[in-house]
Every structure is written in C-alpha cells, then in structure tokens.
XYZ file of C-alpha atoms in Angstrom:
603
model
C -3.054 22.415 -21.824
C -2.736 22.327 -17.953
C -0.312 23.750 -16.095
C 1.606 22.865 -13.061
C 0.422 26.200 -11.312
C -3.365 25.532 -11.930
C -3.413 22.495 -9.771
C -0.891 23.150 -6.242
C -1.821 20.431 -3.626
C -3.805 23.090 -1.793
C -5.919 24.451 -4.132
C -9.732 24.356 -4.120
C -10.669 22.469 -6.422
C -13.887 24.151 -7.242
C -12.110 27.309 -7.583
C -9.994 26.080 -10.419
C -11.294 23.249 -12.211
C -14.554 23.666 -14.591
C -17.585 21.091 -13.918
C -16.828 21.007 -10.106
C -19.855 19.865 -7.945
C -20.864 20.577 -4.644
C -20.575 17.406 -2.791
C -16.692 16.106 -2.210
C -16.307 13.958 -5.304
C -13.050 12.251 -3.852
C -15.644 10.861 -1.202
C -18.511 10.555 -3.018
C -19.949 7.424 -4.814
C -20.797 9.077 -7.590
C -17.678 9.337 -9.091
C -14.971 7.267 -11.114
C -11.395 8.171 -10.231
C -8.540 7.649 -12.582
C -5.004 8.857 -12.098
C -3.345 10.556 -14.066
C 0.264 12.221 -15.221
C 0.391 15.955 -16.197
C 1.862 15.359 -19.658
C -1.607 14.065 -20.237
C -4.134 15.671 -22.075
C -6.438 16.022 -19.149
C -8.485 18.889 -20.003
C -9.352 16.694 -23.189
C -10.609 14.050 -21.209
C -12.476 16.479 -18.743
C -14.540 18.099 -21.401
C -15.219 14.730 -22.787
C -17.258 14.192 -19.285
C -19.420 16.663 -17.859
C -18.725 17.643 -14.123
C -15.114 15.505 -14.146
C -12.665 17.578 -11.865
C -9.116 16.909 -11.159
C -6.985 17.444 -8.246
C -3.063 16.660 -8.124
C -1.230 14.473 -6.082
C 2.620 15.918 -6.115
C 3.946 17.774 -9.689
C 3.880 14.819 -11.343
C 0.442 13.210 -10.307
C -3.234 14.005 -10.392
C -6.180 12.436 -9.789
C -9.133 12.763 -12.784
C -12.665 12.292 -10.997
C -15.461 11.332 -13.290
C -19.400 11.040 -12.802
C -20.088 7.220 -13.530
C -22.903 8.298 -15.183
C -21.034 9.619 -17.862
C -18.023 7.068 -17.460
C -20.140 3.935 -19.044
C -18.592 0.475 -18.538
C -14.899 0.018 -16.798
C -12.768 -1.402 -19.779
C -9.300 -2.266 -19.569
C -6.956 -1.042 -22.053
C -3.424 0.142 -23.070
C -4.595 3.265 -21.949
C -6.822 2.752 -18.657
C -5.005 0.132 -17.472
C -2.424 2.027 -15.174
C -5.658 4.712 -14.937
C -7.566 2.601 -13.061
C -6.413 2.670 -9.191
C -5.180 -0.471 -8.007
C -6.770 -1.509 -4.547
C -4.477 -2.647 -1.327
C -5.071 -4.678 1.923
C -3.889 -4.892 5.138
C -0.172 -7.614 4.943
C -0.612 -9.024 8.279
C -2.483 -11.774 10.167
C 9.339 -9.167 22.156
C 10.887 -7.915 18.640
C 12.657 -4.448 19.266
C 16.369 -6.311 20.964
C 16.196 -8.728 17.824
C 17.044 -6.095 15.398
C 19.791 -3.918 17.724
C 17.103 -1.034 18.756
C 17.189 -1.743 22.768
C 20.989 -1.548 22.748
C 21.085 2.272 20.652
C 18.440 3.300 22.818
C 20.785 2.705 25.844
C 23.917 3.155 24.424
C 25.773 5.681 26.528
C 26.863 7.488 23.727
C 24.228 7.297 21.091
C 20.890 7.005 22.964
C 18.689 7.114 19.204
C 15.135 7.175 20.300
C 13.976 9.437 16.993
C 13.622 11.990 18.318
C 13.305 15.157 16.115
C 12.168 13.087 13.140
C 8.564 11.944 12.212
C 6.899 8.949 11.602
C 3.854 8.766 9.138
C 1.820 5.542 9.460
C -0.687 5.309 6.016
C -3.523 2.690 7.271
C -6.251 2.010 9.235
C -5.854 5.276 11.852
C -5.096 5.263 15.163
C -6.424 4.879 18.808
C -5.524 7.952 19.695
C -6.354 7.658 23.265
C -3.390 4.667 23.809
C -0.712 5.337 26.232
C 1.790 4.214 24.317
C 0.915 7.530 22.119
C 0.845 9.797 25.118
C 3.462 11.511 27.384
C 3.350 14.407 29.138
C 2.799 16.764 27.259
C -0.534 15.343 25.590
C -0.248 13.473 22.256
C 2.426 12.529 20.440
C 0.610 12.492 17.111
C 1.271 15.923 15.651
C -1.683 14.983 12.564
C -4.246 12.849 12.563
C -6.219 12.636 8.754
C -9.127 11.113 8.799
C -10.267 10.545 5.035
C -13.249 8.520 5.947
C -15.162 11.436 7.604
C -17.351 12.780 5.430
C -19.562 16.751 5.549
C -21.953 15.663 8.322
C -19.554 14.114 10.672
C -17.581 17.347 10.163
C -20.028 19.553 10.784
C -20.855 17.512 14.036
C -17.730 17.865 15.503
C -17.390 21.212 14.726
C -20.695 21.582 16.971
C -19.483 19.900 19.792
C -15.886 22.387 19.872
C -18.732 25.164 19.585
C -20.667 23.931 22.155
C -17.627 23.256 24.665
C -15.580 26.764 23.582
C -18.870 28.862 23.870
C -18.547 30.165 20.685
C -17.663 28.827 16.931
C -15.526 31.979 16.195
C -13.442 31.626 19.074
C -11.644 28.066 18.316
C -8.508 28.069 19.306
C -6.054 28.381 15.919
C -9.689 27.615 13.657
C -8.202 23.816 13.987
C -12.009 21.902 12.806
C -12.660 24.988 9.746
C -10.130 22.938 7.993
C -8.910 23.352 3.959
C -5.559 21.712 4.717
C -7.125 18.438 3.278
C -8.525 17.634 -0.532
C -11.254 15.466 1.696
C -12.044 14.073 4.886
C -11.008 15.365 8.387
C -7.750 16.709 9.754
C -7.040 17.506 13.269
C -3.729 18.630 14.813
C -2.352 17.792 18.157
C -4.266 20.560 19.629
C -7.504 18.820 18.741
C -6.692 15.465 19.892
C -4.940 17.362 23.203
C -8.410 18.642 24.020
C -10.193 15.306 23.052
C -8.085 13.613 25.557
C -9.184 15.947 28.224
C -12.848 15.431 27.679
C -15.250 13.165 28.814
C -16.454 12.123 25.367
C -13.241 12.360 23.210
C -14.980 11.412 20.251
C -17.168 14.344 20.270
C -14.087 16.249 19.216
C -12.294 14.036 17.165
C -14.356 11.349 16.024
C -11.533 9.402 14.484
C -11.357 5.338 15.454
C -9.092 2.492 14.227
C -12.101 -0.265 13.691
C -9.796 -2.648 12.551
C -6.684 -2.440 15.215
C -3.939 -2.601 12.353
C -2.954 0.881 11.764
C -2.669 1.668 15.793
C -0.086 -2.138 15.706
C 1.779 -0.680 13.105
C 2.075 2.650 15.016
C 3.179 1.224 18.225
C 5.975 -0.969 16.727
C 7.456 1.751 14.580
C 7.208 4.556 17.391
C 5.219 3.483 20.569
C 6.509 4.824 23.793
C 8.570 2.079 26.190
C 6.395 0.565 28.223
C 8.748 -1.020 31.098
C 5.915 -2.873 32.633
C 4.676 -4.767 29.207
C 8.356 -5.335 28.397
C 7.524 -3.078 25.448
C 8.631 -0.255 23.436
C 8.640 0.787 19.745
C 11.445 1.442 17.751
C 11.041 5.040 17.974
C 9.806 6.324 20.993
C 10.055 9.932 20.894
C 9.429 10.299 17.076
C 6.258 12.458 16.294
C 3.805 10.738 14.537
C 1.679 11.345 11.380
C -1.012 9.528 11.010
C -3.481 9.476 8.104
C -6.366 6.979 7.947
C -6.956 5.653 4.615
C -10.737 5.546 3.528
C -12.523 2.356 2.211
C -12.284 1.808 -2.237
C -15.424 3.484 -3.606
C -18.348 1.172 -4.376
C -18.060 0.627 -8.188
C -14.163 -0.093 -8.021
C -14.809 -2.949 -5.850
C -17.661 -4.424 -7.860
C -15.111 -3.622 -10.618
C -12.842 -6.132 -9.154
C -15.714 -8.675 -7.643
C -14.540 -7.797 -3.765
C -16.306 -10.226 -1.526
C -18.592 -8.000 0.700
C -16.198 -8.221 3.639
C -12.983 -7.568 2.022
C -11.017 -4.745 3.367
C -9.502 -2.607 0.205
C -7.825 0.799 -0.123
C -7.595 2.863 -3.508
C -4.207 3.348 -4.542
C -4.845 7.356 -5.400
C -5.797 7.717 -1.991
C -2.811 6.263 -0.479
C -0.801 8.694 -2.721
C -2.534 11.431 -1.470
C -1.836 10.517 1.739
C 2.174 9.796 0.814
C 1.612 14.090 -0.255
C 0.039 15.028 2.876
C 3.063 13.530 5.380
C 5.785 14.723 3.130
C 4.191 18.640 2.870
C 3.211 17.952 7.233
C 6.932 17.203 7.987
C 8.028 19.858 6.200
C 6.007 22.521 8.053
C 7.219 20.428 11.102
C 11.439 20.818 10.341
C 11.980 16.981 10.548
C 13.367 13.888 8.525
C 10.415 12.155 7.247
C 10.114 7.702 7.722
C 7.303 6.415 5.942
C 5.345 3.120 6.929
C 3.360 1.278 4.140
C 2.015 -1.804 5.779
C -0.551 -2.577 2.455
C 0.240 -4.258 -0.201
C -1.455 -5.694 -4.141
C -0.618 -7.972 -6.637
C -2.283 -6.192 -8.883
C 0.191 -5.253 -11.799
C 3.129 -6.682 -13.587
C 5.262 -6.695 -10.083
C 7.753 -4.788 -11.931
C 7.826 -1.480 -9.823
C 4.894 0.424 -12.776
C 1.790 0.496 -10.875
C 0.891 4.484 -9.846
C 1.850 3.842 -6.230
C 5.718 1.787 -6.937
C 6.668 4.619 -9.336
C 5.227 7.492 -6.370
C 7.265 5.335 -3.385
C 10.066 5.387 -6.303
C 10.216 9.267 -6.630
C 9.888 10.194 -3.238
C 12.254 7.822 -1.321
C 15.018 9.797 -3.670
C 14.083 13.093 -1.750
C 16.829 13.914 0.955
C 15.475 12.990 4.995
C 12.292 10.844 3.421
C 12.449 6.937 3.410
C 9.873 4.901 2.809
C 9.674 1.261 4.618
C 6.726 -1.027 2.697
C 5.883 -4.864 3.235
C 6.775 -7.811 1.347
C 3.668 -8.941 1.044
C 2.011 -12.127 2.828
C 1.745 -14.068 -0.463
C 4.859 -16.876 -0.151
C 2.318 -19.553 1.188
C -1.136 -18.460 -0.204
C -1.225 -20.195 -3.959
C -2.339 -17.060 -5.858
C 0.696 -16.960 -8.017
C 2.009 -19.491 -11.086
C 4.534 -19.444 -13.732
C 5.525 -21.087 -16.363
C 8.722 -21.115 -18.795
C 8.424 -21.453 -22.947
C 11.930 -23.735 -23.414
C 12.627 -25.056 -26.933
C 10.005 -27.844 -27.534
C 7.868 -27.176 -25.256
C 4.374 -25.828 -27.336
C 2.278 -25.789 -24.522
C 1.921 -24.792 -20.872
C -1.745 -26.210 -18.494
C -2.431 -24.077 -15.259
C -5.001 -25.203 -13.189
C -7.143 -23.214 -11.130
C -9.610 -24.688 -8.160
C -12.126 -22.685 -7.792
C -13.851 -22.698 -4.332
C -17.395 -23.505 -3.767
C -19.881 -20.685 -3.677
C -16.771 -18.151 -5.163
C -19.202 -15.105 -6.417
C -16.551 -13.839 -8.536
C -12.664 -12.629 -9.300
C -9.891 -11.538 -11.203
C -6.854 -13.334 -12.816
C -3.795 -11.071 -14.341
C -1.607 -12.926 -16.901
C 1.687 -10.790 -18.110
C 3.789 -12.429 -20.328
C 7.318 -11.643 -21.349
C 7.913 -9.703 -24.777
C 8.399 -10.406 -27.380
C 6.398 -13.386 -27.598
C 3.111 -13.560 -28.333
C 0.831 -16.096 -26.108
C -2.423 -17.740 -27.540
C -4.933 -18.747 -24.615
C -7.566 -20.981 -23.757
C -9.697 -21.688 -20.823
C -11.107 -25.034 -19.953
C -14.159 -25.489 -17.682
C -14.923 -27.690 -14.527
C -17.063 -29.825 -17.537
C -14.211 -29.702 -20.240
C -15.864 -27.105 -22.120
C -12.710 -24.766 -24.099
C -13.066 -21.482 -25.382
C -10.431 -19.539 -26.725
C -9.464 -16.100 -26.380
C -8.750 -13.805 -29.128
C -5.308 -12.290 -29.088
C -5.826 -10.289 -32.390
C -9.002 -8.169 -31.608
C -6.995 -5.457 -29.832
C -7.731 -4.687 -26.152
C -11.506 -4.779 -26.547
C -13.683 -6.919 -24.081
C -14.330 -10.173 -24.907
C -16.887 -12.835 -23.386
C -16.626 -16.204 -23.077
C -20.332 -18.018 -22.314
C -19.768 -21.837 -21.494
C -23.042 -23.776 -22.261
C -22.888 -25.898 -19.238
C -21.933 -23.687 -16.371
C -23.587 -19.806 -16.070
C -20.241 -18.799 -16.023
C -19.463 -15.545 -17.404
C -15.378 -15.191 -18.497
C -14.681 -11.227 -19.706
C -11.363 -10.769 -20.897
C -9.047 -7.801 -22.308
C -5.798 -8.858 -24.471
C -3.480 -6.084 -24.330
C -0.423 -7.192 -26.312
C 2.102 -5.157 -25.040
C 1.381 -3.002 -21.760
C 2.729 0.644 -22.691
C 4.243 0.647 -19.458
C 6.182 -2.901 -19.420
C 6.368 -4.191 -22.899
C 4.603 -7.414 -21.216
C 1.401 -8.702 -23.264
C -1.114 -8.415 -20.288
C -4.399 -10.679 -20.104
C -6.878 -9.312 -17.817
C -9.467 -11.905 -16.875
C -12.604 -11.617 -14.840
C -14.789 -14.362 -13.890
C -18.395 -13.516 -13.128
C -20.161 -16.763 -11.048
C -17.543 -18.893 -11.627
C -18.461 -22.793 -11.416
C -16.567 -24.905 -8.577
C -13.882 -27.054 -9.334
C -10.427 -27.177 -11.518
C -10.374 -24.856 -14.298
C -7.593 -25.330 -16.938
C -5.481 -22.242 -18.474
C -3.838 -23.268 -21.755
C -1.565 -21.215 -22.720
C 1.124 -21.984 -25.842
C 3.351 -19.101 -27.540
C 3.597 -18.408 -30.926
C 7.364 -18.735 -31.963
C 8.663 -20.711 -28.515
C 10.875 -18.469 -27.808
C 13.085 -18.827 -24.113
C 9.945 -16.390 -22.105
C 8.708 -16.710 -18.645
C 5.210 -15.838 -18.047
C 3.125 -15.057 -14.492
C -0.940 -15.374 -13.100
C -1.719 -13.792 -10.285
C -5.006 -14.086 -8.332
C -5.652 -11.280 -5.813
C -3.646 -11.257 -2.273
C -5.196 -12.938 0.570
C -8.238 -11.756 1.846
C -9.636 -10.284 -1.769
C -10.751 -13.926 -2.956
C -11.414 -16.718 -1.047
C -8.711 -18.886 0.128
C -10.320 -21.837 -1.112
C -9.589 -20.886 -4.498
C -5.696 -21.156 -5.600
C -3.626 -22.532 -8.073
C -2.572 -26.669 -8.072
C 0.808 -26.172 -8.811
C 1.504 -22.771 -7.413
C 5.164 -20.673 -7.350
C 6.397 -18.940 -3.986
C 8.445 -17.148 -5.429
C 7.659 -13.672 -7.483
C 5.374 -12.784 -5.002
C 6.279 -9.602 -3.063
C 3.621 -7.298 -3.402
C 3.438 -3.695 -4.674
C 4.811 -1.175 -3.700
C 7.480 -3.302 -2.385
C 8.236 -3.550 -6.063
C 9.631 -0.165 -5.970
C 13.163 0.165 -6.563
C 14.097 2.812 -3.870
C 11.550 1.295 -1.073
C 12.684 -0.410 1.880
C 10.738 -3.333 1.082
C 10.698 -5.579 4.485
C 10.528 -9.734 4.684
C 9.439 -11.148 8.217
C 11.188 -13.806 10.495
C 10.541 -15.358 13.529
C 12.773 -13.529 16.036
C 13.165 -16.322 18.673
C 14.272 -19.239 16.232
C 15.518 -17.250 13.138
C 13.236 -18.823 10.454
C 11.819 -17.151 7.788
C 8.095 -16.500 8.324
C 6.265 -18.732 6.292
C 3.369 -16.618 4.588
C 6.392 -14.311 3.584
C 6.458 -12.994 0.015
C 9.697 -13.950 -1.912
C 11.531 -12.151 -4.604
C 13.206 -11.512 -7.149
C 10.909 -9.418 -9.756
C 10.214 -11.300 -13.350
C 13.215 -8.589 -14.409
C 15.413 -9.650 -11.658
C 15.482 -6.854 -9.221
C 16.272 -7.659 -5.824
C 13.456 -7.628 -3.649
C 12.883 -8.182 -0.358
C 15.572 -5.859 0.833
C 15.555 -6.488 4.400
C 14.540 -8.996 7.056
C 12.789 -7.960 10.142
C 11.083 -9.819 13.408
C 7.203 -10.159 11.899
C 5.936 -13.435 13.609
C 4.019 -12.950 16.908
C 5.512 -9.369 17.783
C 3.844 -7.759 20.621
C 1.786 -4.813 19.855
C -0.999 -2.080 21.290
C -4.374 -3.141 20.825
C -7.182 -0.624 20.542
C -8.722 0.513 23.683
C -5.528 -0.261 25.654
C -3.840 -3.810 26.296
C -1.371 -5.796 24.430
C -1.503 -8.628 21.949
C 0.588 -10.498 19.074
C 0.477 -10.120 15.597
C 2.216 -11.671 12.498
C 2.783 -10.581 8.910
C 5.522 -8.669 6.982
C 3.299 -5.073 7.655
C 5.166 -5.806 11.102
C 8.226 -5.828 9.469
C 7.938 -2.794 7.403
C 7.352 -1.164 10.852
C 9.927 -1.938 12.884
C 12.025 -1.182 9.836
C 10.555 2.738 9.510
C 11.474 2.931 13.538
C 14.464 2.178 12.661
C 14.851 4.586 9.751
C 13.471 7.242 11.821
C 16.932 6.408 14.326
C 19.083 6.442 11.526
C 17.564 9.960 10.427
C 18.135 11.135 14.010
C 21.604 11.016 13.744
C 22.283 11.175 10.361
C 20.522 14.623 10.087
C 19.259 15.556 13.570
C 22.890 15.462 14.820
C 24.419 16.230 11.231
C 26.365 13.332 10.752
C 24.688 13.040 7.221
C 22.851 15.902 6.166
C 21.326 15.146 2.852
C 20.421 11.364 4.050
C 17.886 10.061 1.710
C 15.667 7.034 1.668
C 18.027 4.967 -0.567
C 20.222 6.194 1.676
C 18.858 4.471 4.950
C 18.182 1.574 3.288
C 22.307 0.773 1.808
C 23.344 1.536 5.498
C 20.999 -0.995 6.869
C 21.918 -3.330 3.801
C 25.325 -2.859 5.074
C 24.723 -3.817 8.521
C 22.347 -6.704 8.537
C 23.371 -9.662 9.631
C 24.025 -12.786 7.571
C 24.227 -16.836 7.984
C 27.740 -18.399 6.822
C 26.161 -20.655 5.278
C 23.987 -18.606 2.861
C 24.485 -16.864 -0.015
C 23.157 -13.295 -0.087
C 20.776 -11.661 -1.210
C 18.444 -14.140 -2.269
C 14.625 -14.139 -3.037
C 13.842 -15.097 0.954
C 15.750 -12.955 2.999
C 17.366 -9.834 0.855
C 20.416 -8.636 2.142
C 19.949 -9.932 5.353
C 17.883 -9.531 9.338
C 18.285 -5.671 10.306
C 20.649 -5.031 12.768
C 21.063 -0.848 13.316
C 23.720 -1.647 15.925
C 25.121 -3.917 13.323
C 25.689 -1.123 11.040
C 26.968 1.477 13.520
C 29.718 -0.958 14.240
C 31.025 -0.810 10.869
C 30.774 2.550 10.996
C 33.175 2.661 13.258
C-alpha cells in the first residue's frame, strides 16, 4: 500500500516511485495523467502499466502518470470518470471605488492596502516587466512558476545567468538549479530583480503572458495605484504569487475534440499549482488570497470534480481564501434542463449543430433515482437508441445517412453524485438540429441537465434551441467554501449579461458575491491600459479584497485564525442589497461587495 511519507510534495519522483523515466512525464506527451486519492490502490494500478509514476498534490491528492502506450483507449466509467482531469478556460471576454476599496485605502484610520499578505494568481503568467508590478525595491512578485518551460529552455537560461555571473557555481542563492517545482521553471524575486536590470530580460527569465489574461487578473487583484491612469488594484502592496498554468497535453484535448485554437488547462495542474502558493506563503509568513479566474462545465456542477473538492479543503485552512469565477455561461446556450412531472413520458432537446463543427462533447446527469432511457435523432430523422443496461461500456451509434460517429458511456449512478451520467461524444457531427429524447422509466418528480462545453471549447454556432440560464456557474465555483464571484456593470448596476447563474441542481447557493466585471480597466502586456469584461474580473477584485480583509484580520490581529469561509460570511455580511430584491438569488448571491460596507457593521 502507499504511504503518505513516500510521496511529500517535494520529493523526486524518480527517487521514490518504480518505472520513473528520464524525461519530465508531467510535461511530456507521452503520458496519460489521472488523479488520484491515496486510499486508492495506486501501486496496483502502477504495476498494471509499465513506467506509470505518481506524484502527490497535498495529503489527500496525487497525480498517476501513465505511458499512452500502455493506457489503450480513454473510456469513461464509474471509475475513470472523476480520474480523468477536467480541462478549464479563461472566464472573461474604473471598478476599485464601486466595491468600497478607494475609501479603506484612504481611510485615516484603516489605510488596508494588503500589505503583509499574498496574492497567488493561477493563469496565464505575468508580464513581469509592468509597472504596475514594480516599486522600488524591484518586483513585487515574490514567485513566478512557469510550468510551460520545459529542459531546454531551462538549461538556456541557466546559460545566460552563467554567462552574465562569470561562473555557473557562483549564482547568487543557486535560484535557476531549481527542485522546488514537480516541472517547469521557478524563479524568485531575485531572478526577475536581475531580469529587470538587463538588457534582454528574457534571457534570464524567459517567462511571457501570450495571452494578456493572467497579467489583467493580476493588476485588478493587486496592481500598484497608478494616479495618472486613474488606476489601482485592490491590493497594492500585497506580494504576489504567480504560477503560469501550462497548455492540456495533446491526447486529453483530442480526448475532448478541442478545436485547434482552444485555450484549455488540465485540472491536476491547476491543483498543483493551488499546492505550490499555499507551501510559498507559508515559507513567506503571510495570509494566503487565491485567484481562480478559469472555469468548466465539465461535471455534475455539484461541487465533485477533483478541483471543487481541492478549492473545498483548502479554503477551510486558517489565512487561505480562495476567490473563483462564476463562469461566463448565463447567455451562451450550452446548458438545458428538463423536469419529469406526473404525465409527462417524454422530454425533446434540440441541439443545432454549427456548420463545419469537427467534433464535441455533451454531459447528461440525471437525478437519482430514476432511470432515463435515451435516444438521439439526426439532422435526417434517423433515431438510434442508447443502451442504458450494458453497464458503462462504450457504445457507437453509426447513422446511415450522415458519417456521423455518436460514442456514448451510460453510467447509471456516478459513485460520486448518485446522478446517472451520459457521456456523449460526437465525432464529425452533421449540421443542423439534432433531437435528444429522453423519457424516464417510472416518471418520477426528477430534474435532469446537458451541458455542452463553456465558451470558447465548441463553436458558438452550436447551442441548444431552448436553452436554461440558469445552473450554469462553472466549476470550481461549485465549491462550497469558494468565494465564487458574479459580475455587474459598475456604472449602471446591471447584472452582466454573459454572467453564470446559480443555484446548483442540489440547491446550494451559488454565486456568492457580486463584483464590477464589465469593462474594468486593466494592465495590458507590454505596458498600457485597456478594458476587459467577464466574471474572472470579478473573482479578482474579490481576492484584492480578501487579501485587505486578511490584512487586518490577521496582519493587525483583529482575527487571527481568519479562514477563507471566513472572508467570504464577512463580505456576505456587508454587501450591499436592492429593497426591492429578495436575497440571495441565482443572479446576484448575497449581494455587490462592499468591504467598507462590512467594516461599518463592524462597528
């Protein structure tokens, strides 16, 4: 059996595991990763595949890395089906005085600015080289991970240090011979210090935000004021950890038929990273405020995917919060429902499917205990059914008029919900309206939900004809003890339209908060400002503000033992509600943040 001592987050993983390989196989493309609990039989499944290593996440969590060659085809079962890492994209497409920030940054008495607490942005990495992560004394970003640099771009920056200190052995504090990190790149603020000072920065730390996102998020949460832009973050002397998530691996997004230009982030990855800022704030002596600005809709949205029940377990630890998105689903079709009443014996969703659409995934979980019998229609009427009493086995549907291939996986009750789960794939799927019939066995009083990927994972041409808003926040901000953040537009007070809307199909309340999230002024890379909308905004500003309400909860020990459920009742507390609305509902949670809000109650 394994034990908790053979696999400590820092561990070399060659050193301990048998089978272990030479090249990185977190990185590599050669290998499957499934995650994995401890309580598992892992060294089982590792000597059922030759070379598979494993590496944990926290004491709890591991990651199982498999040679594909060995692995055979993906299936989806009971078993794998929580295994299999769920993939996450970016939730977003003059805010601070809107939510009471300017005023405690002022305030004669107060004067929160975060500092002594640490933000950790988990996204697309930073520009290091903005001003509005700079003061005097160099950078503000304490740790910069880089999981996207692989061994050769390592070794090249390691040259260049040699080359500019003289001599390899002589680095200052051995910052670029790095084990601090399962894979990738980490550099400390000494590293990006001496970038800064060079004439070719990313000789040294060859680190870039390509898509802008992570270095937005970074600015709103903790960018420095800039009086000039009429800008500043929420907390502006918080030190910030930054980790850069690397792309999904090759065969998990052929897995889930990825158009070549999608964006998408493994969900074991993002846990890792999650690790790495809890165990870097700790060395560093400060309250910890997570951002989470990616979001799924993979799963059963009921807080059980990997990453929900992570965000779950760690927002309980005292001076760690974590702030995550809504999601940007409210407006985008990918979601439908439908509700067994007495009588009613069947239930027709229909699906348009978008010209020259190469391929995707549809996830039907229905309520228990029913049982659900389903068919699927063709653009030319054609109906096939699918088999809900061959177990969890993959089944193919071939239509004779359109080259469609249909795989599907019945799963009649998900170990981890009790929902019956239908995972569907279609391969080439013919244009037009496709037709899901779905009728339950006994009609009982049950609620089922489809969900097509989130924006940006599947064309936007294809969606559902008579869609549901609501049910649509994404994971993690499923998790019970996230912050999970809604967006509004802060200069008219309406909800932002592409917001995703609660509650869960058990009823939990979620979105929690409302932030500004519509046309908020951020840092672009390579200096400038712009605008950008989407609920990842949200979740932001919302982990600034944490970080203030860590500052003086523990920083000034008004609150010791503050922990992310903490944070969020005080700001549930404090935000501010319409008369005329009851609260909390599915738009807007318990309300639009306010921190000031809250700090006059305290009083």
């Amino acid at each position: 059996m394994l034990r908790k001592e053979d696999f400590e987050p820092n561990m070399k993983t060659e050193d301990k595991i048998p089978g272990a390989q030479t090249e990185n196989p977190a990185q590599s493309q050669r290998f499957g990763d499934f995650i994995v609990k401890y309580m598992q039989n892992v060294q089982d499944t590792m000597e059922l595949f030759p070379g598979a290593s494993f590496r944990a996440i926290n004491e709890i969590f591991g990651v199982l890395y498999v040679p594909l060659e060995s692995m055979g085809e993906i299936e989806v079962t009971g078993t794998s089906y929580n295994s299999i890492p769920k993939c996450y994209t970016y939730m977003d497409m003059e805010a601070a005085g809107e939510s009471g920030i300017n005023r405690l940054h002022d305030h004669p008495y107060l004067k929160l600015r975060g500092k002594g607490t640490a933000v950790a942005v988990i996204d697309s990495g930073i520009d290091y080289q903005n001003e509005v992560f700079r003061n005097a004394g160099g950078s503000r970003i304490a740790y910069l991970w880089d999981q996207s640099i692989e061994e050769e771009e390592q070794n090249q920056s390691g040259r260049e240090l040699e080359a500019e200190n003289g001599d390899a052995d002589n680095l200052p504090g051995d910052d670029i011979a790095d084990t601090e990190v399962p894979y990738g790149k980490l550099f400390r603020k000494k590293d990006i210090d001496r970038a800064l000072a060079s004439e070719e920065p990313f000789a040294i730390v060859p680190s870039r935000d390509t898509n802008g996102h992570g270095t937005a998020l970074a600015g709103i949460a903790a960018g420095n004021m800039v009086p000039g832009e009429n800008f500043t973050g929420a907390a502006p002397e918080a030190t910030l950890i930054i980790i850069k998530v690397k792309p999904a691996k090759q065969y998990l997004r052929n897995f889930y038929l990825y158009p070549p230009e999608a964006e998408a982030f493994q969900e074991n990855d993002v846990m890792m990273a999650i690790a790495f800022a809890i165990s870097q704030a700790k060395k560093l002596k400060m309250p910890l405020s997570i951002c989470l600005g990616i979001g799924s809709s993979q799963g059963a949205h009921l807080g059980t995917n990997a990453l929900s029940q992570y965000v779950d377990y760690v927002a309980n630890f005292s001076q760690v919060s974590v702030s995550v998105a809504a999601g940007n689903e409210g407006n985008t079709r990918n979601h439908s429902t439908g509700i067994f009443s007495q009588g009613r014996e069947q239930i027709v969703t229909e699906l348009r499917v978008a010209e020259r659409e190469q391929g995707f995934t549809i996830e039907f979980w229905g309520e228990p205990p029913e049982i659900y019998e389903l068919s699927i229609q063709s653009p030319t009427g054609e109906i096939l059914e699918v088999s809900s009493s061959i177990g969890s086995r993959t089944q193919e549907l071939s239509f004779v008029f359109v080259e469609t291939k249909v795989y599907v996986n019945y799963i009649l009750i998900e170990r981890q919900t009790g929902y019956s789960l239908v995972y569907i794939r279609f391969f080439h799927p013919a244009s037009g309206i496709w037709k899901i019939f779905t009728q339950a066995r006994n009609q009982q009083n049950v609620q089922f939900h489809i969900w097509l990927p989130v924006e940006g994972l599947i064309s936007q041409d294809t969606y559902f004809l008579e869609p549901s808003p609501y049910t649509t926040v994404t994971a993690p901000g499923d998790a019970r003890n996230s912050i999970t953040a809604t967006a509004y537009q802060h200069r008219d007070g309406s909800i932002y339209i592409a917001a995703g809307r609660g509650y869960t199909p058990d009823g939990m309340i979620t979105p929690h908060l409302a932030a500004p999230g519509v046309n908020v002024k951020v840092p672009l890379v390579r200096g400038g400002f712009g605008t950008r909308s989407g609920t990842s905004i949200s979740a932001a500003q919302t982990a600034g503000i944490a970080a203030l309400l860590f500052e003086w909860a523990i920083i000034r020990d008004n609150q010791p033992f503050f922990t992310g459920s903490s944070v969020k009742y005080y700001l549930q507390r404090g935000a501010r509600r319409e008369e005329n609305m009851q609260y909390p509902n599915p738009e807007w949670g318990y309300g639009r943040v306010d921190l000031y809000h809250t700090f006059e109650l305290l009083t």
